[in-house]
Amino acid sequence: TGTKLVVVPTPATARRAFSIATMFKALILSVYTNNGNVQYLMSIPEMTQRISDYIRANAAALGYAAPTANVTGTGGGVNQTMQGYFSILITDFGYTLTIVPNRLQPTYNDGSAAASCDVFYIDPEMAEMANLIAYRAKPLAKLGTAERWQMLVDWTLRVKNEAAHGIARTINHTTAVVP
């Protein structure tokens, strides 16, 4: 914007269901056309579980291969482990997308009785840690024969291309994912 101010987003009063067409595929396309390659889709555990359930139930319709079991023994079908969760997909653009549940990501209340969540699309190559003031050490007062030091650093997260990331806001994580 012209003011260079970042306004904190406020929750909308209308929560919406997560849509595969308009929120999943469309945001991946938007990020890709803006020089990003989404590698992580991150949200609260309930939301990532719902996305995984939808993909597993509709894998063929979405063009994804059906999940396969892990075979740890020898011979046909010995010691198979059931898979109940999708964690990695290949996007339409050939990049690996890992679905990451984030137990520390908060939900927020939009004024109604239920909370909403966000779904983040992250390209880690378009963000990096940047030092404002580099690492430095300075001595502190001695305590007997012990030498004490203080280490300091001022750092921030630098986003190289804001449009190389995406976010789906105000998602109702209690409803099923829709096509």
PDB file of C-alpha atoms in Angstrom:
ATOM      1  CA  THR A   1       0.000   0.000   0.000  1.00  0.00           C
ATOM      2  CA  GLY A   2       1.034   3.606  -0.302  1.00  0.00           C
ATOM      3  CA  THR A   3       1.238   4.058   3.478  1.00  0.00           C
ATOM      4  CA  LYS A   4       3.459   0.982   4.009  1.00  0.00           C
ATOM      5  CA  LEU A   5       1.338   0.132   7.061  1.00  0.00           C
ATOM      6  CA  VAL A   6       0.298  -3.433   7.787  1.00  0.00           C
ATOM      7  CA  VAL A   7      -3.223  -3.664   9.134  1.00  0.00           C
ATOM      8  CA  VAL A   8      -3.999  -6.613  11.368  1.00  0.00           C
ATOM      9  CA  PRO A   9      -6.746  -8.700   9.764  1.00  0.00           C
ATOM     10  CA  THR A  10      -9.972  -8.980  11.713  1.00  0.00           C
ATOM     11  CA  PRO A  11     -12.120 -12.114  11.667  1.00  0.00           C
ATOM     12  CA  ALA A  12     -15.076 -12.012   9.309  1.00  0.00           C
ATOM     13  CA  THR A  13     -18.516 -12.678  10.700  1.00  0.00           C
ATOM     14  CA  ALA A  14     -19.195 -15.372   8.087  1.00  0.00           C
ATOM     15  CA  ARG A  15     -17.112 -18.509   8.403  1.00  0.00           C
ATOM     16  CA  ARG A  16     -16.867 -20.761   5.387  1.00  0.00           C
ATOM     17  CA  ALA A  17     -16.107 -24.354   4.609  1.00  0.00           C
ATOM     18  CA  PHE A  18     -12.733 -25.160   3.093  1.00  0.00           C
ATOM     19  CA  SER A  19     -13.169 -25.649  -0.652  1.00  0.00           C
ATOM     20  CA  ILE A  20     -10.834 -27.812  -2.728  1.00  0.00           C
ATOM     21  CA  ALA A  21     -11.555 -25.869  -5.940  1.00  0.00           C
ATOM     22  CA  THR A  22     -11.420 -22.275  -4.682  1.00  0.00           C
ATOM     23  CA  MET A  23      -9.123 -22.524  -1.681  1.00  0.00           C
ATOM     24  CA  PHE A  24      -6.838 -25.485  -2.295  1.00  0.00           C
ATOM     25  CA  LYS A  25      -6.187 -25.651  -6.037  1.00  0.00           C
ATOM     26  CA  ALA A  26      -6.808 -21.959  -6.779  1.00  0.00           C
ATOM     27  CA  LEU A  27      -4.412 -20.757  -4.073  1.00  0.00           C
ATOM     28  CA  ILE A  28      -1.699 -23.174  -5.204  1.00  0.00           C
ATOM     29  CA  LEU A  29      -2.129 -21.837  -8.750  1.00  0.00           C
ATOM     30  CA  SER A  30      -2.017 -18.234  -7.525  1.00  0.00           C
ATOM     31  CA  VAL A  31       1.174 -18.852  -5.562  1.00  0.00           C
ATOM     32  CA  TYR A  32       2.776 -20.664  -8.498  1.00  0.00           C
ATOM     33  CA  THR A  33       1.987 -17.857 -10.959  1.00  0.00           C
ATOM     34  CA  ASN A  34       3.589 -15.423  -8.492  1.00  0.00           C
ATOM     35  CA  ASN A  35       6.891 -17.361  -8.533  1.00  0.00           C
ATOM     36  CA  GLY A  36       6.223 -19.447  -5.451  1.00  0.00           C
ATOM     37  CA  ASN A  37       6.241 -23.207  -5.009  1.00  0.00           C
ATOM     38  CA  VAL A  38       4.021 -24.197  -2.102  1.00  0.00           C
ATOM     39  CA  GLN A  39       5.789 -26.863  -0.083  1.00  0.00           C
ATOM     40  CA  TYR A  40       3.773 -26.766   3.147  1.00  0.00           C
ATOM     41  CA  LEU A  41       0.067 -26.498   3.869  1.00  0.00           C
ATOM     42  CA  MET A  42      -0.285 -25.739   7.584  1.00  0.00           C
ATOM     43  CA  SER A  43      -3.307 -25.389   9.836  1.00  0.00           C
ATOM     44  CA  ILE A  44      -4.755 -26.600  13.113  1.00  0.00           C
ATOM     45  CA  PRO A  45      -4.863 -30.408  13.507  1.00  0.00           C
ATOM     46  CA  GLU A  46      -8.650 -30.601  13.058  1.00  0.00           C
ATOM     47  CA  MET A  47      -8.438 -28.804   9.707  1.00  0.00           C
ATOM     48  CA  THR A  48      -5.544 -30.851   8.341  1.00  0.00           C
ATOM     49  CA  GLN A  49      -7.416 -33.983   9.386  1.00  0.00           C
ATOM     50  CA  ARG A  50     -10.519 -32.865   7.463  1.00  0.00           C
ATOM     51  CA  ILE A  51      -8.450 -32.051   4.362  1.00  0.00           C
ATOM     52  CA  SER A  52      -6.777 -35.461   4.555  1.00  0.00           C
ATOM     53  CA  ASP A  53     -10.145 -37.211   4.986  1.00  0.00           C
ATOM     54  CA  TYR A  54     -11.550 -35.451   1.917  1.00  0.00           C
ATOM     55  CA  ILE A  55      -8.514 -36.259  -0.243  1.00  0.00           C
ATOM     56  CA  ARG A  56      -8.521 -39.898   0.868  1.00  0.00           C
ATOM     57  CA  ALA A  57     -12.249 -40.262   0.117  1.00  0.00           C
ATOM     58  CA  ASN A  58     -12.000 -38.495  -3.264  1.00  0.00           C
ATOM     59  CA  ALA A  59      -8.470 -39.373  -4.404  1.00  0.00           C
ATOM     60  CA  ALA A  60      -9.509 -40.740  -7.793  1.00  0.00           C
ATOM     61  CA  ALA A  61     -11.813 -37.776  -8.567  1.00  0.00           C
ATOM     62  CA  LEU A  62      -9.016 -35.339  -7.677  1.00  0.00           C
ATOM     63  CA  GLY A  63      -6.518 -37.194  -9.843  1.00  0.00           C
ATOM     64  CA  TYR A  64      -4.439 -38.486  -6.934  1.00  0.00           C
ATOM     65  CA  ALA A  65      -3.306 -42.083  -6.574  1.00  0.00           C
ATOM     66  CA  ALA A  66      -5.016 -44.122  -3.892  1.00  0.00           C
ATOM     67  CA  PRO A  67      -2.974 -44.393  -0.682  1.00  0.00           C
ATOM     68  CA  THR A  68      -0.903 -47.544  -0.399  1.00  0.00           C
ATOM     69  CA  ALA A  69      -0.016 -49.505   2.685  1.00  0.00           C
ATOM     70  CA  ASN A  70       3.483 -49.824   4.041  1.00  0.00           C
ATOM     71  CA  VAL A  71       4.757 -53.370   3.886  1.00  0.00           C
ATOM     72  CA  THR A  72       7.456 -54.094   6.446  1.00  0.00           C
ATOM     73  CA  GLY A  73       7.611 -57.899   6.133  1.00  0.00           C
ATOM     74  CA  THR A  74       8.305 -60.297   3.298  1.00  0.00           C
ATOM     75  CA  GLY A  75       5.759 -61.884   1.020  1.00  0.00           C
ATOM     76  CA  GLY A  76       2.461 -60.530  -0.226  1.00  0.00           C
ATOM     77  CA  GLY A  77       0.632 -58.405   2.301  1.00  0.00           C
ATOM     78  CA  VAL A  78       2.615 -59.299   5.418  1.00  0.00           C
ATOM     79  CA  ASN A  79       2.621 -56.765   8.263  1.00  0.00           C
ATOM     80  CA  GLN A  80       0.717 -54.054   6.449  1.00  0.00           C
ATOM     81  CA  THR A  81       0.179 -50.782   8.254  1.00  0.00           C
ATOM     82  CA  MET A  82      -3.103 -48.996   7.634  1.00  0.00           C
ATOM     83  CA  GLN A  83      -2.790 -45.414   6.454  1.00  0.00           C
ATOM     84  CA  GLY A  84      -5.474 -43.037   7.633  1.00  0.00           C
ATOM     85  CA  TYR A  85      -3.843 -39.743   6.777  1.00  0.00           C
ATOM     86  CA  PHE A  86      -2.425 -38.030   3.726  1.00  0.00           C
ATOM     87  CA  SER A  87       0.707 -36.106   4.569  1.00  0.00           C
ATOM     88  CA  ILE A  88       2.385 -35.541   1.188  1.00  0.00           C
ATOM     89  CA  LEU A  89       0.933 -34.723  -2.224  1.00  0.00           C
ATOM     90  CA  ILE A  90       2.467 -33.773  -5.541  1.00  0.00           C
ATOM     91  CA  THR A  91       0.908 -30.538  -6.842  1.00  0.00           C
ATOM     92  CA  ASP A  92      -0.167 -29.934 -10.429  1.00  0.00           C
ATOM     93  CA  PHE A  93       3.170 -28.178 -10.895  1.00  0.00           C
ATOM     94  CA  GLY A  94       5.369 -31.075  -9.757  1.00  0.00           C
ATOM     95  CA  TYR A  95       6.220 -29.810  -6.274  1.00  0.00           C
ATOM     96  CA  THR A  96       5.845 -31.858  -3.127  1.00  0.00           C
ATOM     97  CA  LEU A  97       3.233 -30.453  -0.746  1.00  0.00           C
ATOM     98  CA  THR A  98       3.431 -31.594   2.868  1.00  0.00           C
ATOM     99  CA  ILE A  99       0.332 -31.203   5.036  1.00  0.00           C
ATOM    100  CA  VAL A 100       1.487 -30.078   8.477  1.00  0.00           C
ATOM    101  CA  PRO A 101      -0.783 -30.034  11.536  1.00  0.00           C
ATOM    102  CA  ASN A 102       0.246 -27.216  13.858  1.00  0.00           C
ATOM    103  CA  ARG A 103      -0.964 -27.777  17.406  1.00  0.00           C
ATOM    104  CA  LEU A 104       0.255 -24.320  18.427  1.00  0.00           C
ATOM    105  CA  GLN A 105      -1.635 -22.424  15.728  1.00  0.00           C
ATOM    106  CA  PRO A 106      -4.521 -20.579  17.365  1.00  0.00           C
ATOM    107  CA  THR A 107      -8.131 -20.419  16.333  1.00  0.00           C
ATOM    108  CA  TYR A 108      -9.913 -17.118  16.662  1.00  0.00           C
ATOM    109  CA  ASN A 109     -13.426 -16.139  17.552  1.00  0.00           C
ATOM    110  CA  ASP A 110     -15.327 -14.022  15.075  1.00  0.00           C
ATOM    111  CA  GLY A 111     -17.999 -12.946  17.542  1.00  0.00           C
ATOM    112  CA  SER A 112     -20.181 -16.008  17.082  1.00  0.00           C
ATOM    113  CA  ALA A 113     -20.219 -19.091  19.243  1.00  0.00           C
ATOM    114  CA  ALA A 114     -17.694 -21.031  17.170  1.00  0.00           C
ATOM    115  CA  ALA A 115     -14.083 -20.346  16.314  1.00  0.00           C
ATOM    116  CA  SER A 116     -12.441 -20.066  12.902  1.00  0.00           C
ATOM    117  CA  CYS A 117      -9.011 -21.034  11.655  1.00  0.00           C
ATOM    118  CA  ASP A 118      -6.610 -20.170   8.846  1.00  0.00           C
ATOM    119  CA  VAL A 119      -4.863 -22.439   6.358  1.00  0.00           C
ATOM    120  CA  PHE A 120      -1.368 -21.300   5.377  1.00  0.00           C
ATOM    121  CA  TYR A 121       0.413 -22.112   2.112  1.00  0.00           C
ATOM    122  CA  ILE A 122       4.139 -21.712   2.674  1.00  0.00           C
ATOM    123  CA  ASP A 123       7.122 -21.639   0.322  1.00  0.00           C
ATOM    124  CA  PRO A 124      10.129 -21.778   2.673  1.00  0.00           C
ATOM    125  CA  GLU A 125      12.482 -20.676  -0.099  1.00  0.00           C
ATOM    126  CA  MET A 126      10.702 -17.323  -0.212  1.00  0.00           C
ATOM    127  CA  ALA A 127      11.307 -16.540   3.465  1.00  0.00           C
ATOM    128  CA  GLU A 128      14.499 -16.401   5.466  1.00  0.00           C
ATOM    129  CA  MET A 129      15.890 -15.335   8.800  1.00  0.00           C
ATOM    130  CA  ALA A 130      17.624 -11.973   8.551  1.00  0.00           C
ATOM    131  CA  ASN A 131      19.846 -10.366  11.165  1.00  0.00           C
ATOM    132  CA  LEU A 132      19.063  -6.791  12.091  1.00  0.00           C
ATOM    133  CA  ILE A 133      22.112  -6.729  14.323  1.00  0.00           C
ATOM    134  CA  ALA A 134      24.438  -9.740  14.037  1.00  0.00           C
ATOM    135  CA  TYR A 135      25.304 -12.124  16.846  1.00  0.00           C
ATOM    136  CA  ARG A 136      27.516 -10.514  19.444  1.00  0.00           C
ATOM    137  CA  ALA A 137      28.850 -11.464  22.847  1.00  0.00           C
ATOM    138  CA  LYS A 138      29.783  -9.181  25.680  1.00  0.00           C
ATOM    139  CA  PRO A 139      31.339 -10.028  29.022  1.00  0.00           C
ATOM    140  CA  LEU A 140      29.362  -9.737  32.223  1.00  0.00           C
ATOM    141  CA  ALA A 141      30.650  -9.313  35.764  1.00  0.00           C
ATOM    142  CA  LYS A 142      32.832 -12.153  37.001  1.00  0.00           C
ATOM    143  CA  LEU A 143      31.508 -14.399  39.723  1.00  0.00           C
ATOM    144  CA  GLY A 144      34.458 -15.914  41.526  1.00  0.00           C
ATOM    145  CA  THR A 145      36.557 -17.653  38.913  1.00  0.00           C
ATOM    146  CA  ALA A 146      33.646 -18.023  36.483  1.00  0.00           C
ATOM    147  CA  GLU A 147      33.558 -15.811  33.443  1.00  0.00           C
ATOM    148  CA  ARG A 148      30.047 -14.971  32.334  1.00  0.00           C
ATOM    149  CA  TRP A 149      29.061 -13.776  28.875  1.00  0.00           C
ATOM    150  CA  GLN A 150      25.879 -12.474  27.352  1.00  0.00           C
ATOM    151  CA  MET A 151      25.048 -13.395  23.739  1.00  0.00           C
ATOM    152  CA  LEU A 152      22.705 -11.125  21.835  1.00  0.00           C
ATOM    153  CA  VAL A 153      21.142 -11.041  18.394  1.00  0.00           C
ATOM    154  CA  ASP A 154      18.347  -9.060  16.781  1.00  0.00           C
ATOM    155  CA  TRP A 155      16.707 -10.949  13.951  1.00  0.00           C
ATOM    156  CA  THR A 156      13.527 -10.982  11.935  1.00  0.00           C
ATOM    157  CA  LEU A 157      11.770 -13.023   9.298  1.00  0.00           C
ATOM    158  CA  ARG A 158      12.312 -11.558   5.844  1.00  0.00           C
ATOM    159  CA  VAL A 159       9.739 -12.467   3.218  1.00  0.00           C
ATOM    160  CA  LYS A 160      11.328 -12.315  -0.216  1.00  0.00           C
ATOM    161  CA  ASN A 161       8.025 -12.405  -2.129  1.00  0.00           C
ATOM    162  CA  GLU A 162       4.762 -11.995  -0.234  1.00  0.00           C
ATOM    163  CA  ALA A 163       2.715 -13.351  -3.154  1.00  0.00           C
ATOM    164  CA  ALA A 164       4.742 -16.591  -3.066  1.00  0.00           C
ATOM    165  CA  HIS A 165       2.737 -17.599   0.027  1.00  0.00           C
ATOM    166  CA  GLY A 166      -0.998 -17.962   0.496  1.00  0.00           C
ATOM    167  CA  ILE A 167      -3.643 -18.022   3.175  1.00  0.00           C
ATOM    168  CA  ALA A 168      -7.248 -19.139   3.338  1.00  0.00           C
ATOM    169  CA  ARG A 169      -8.873 -17.161   6.150  1.00  0.00           C
ATOM    170  CA  THR A 170     -11.968 -17.615   8.290  1.00  0.00           C
ATOM    171  CA  ILE A 171     -12.355 -21.335   7.747  1.00  0.00           C
ATOM    172  CA  ASN A 172     -14.970 -23.249   9.698  1.00  0.00           C
ATOM    173  CA  HIS A 173     -12.945 -26.218  10.883  1.00  0.00           C
ATOM    174  CA  THR A 174     -16.021 -28.009  12.249  1.00  0.00           C
ATOM    175  CA  THR A 175     -17.603 -28.565   8.817  1.00  0.00           C
ATOM    176  CA  ALA A 176     -16.570 -31.011   6.126  1.00  0.00           C
ATOM    177  CA  VAL A 177     -14.324 -29.963   3.251  1.00  0.00           C
ATOM    178  CA  VAL A 178     -16.318 -29.257   0.076  1.00  0.00           C
ATOM    179  CA  PRO A 179     -15.412 -29.740  -3.586  1.00  0.00           C
TER     180      PRO A 179
END
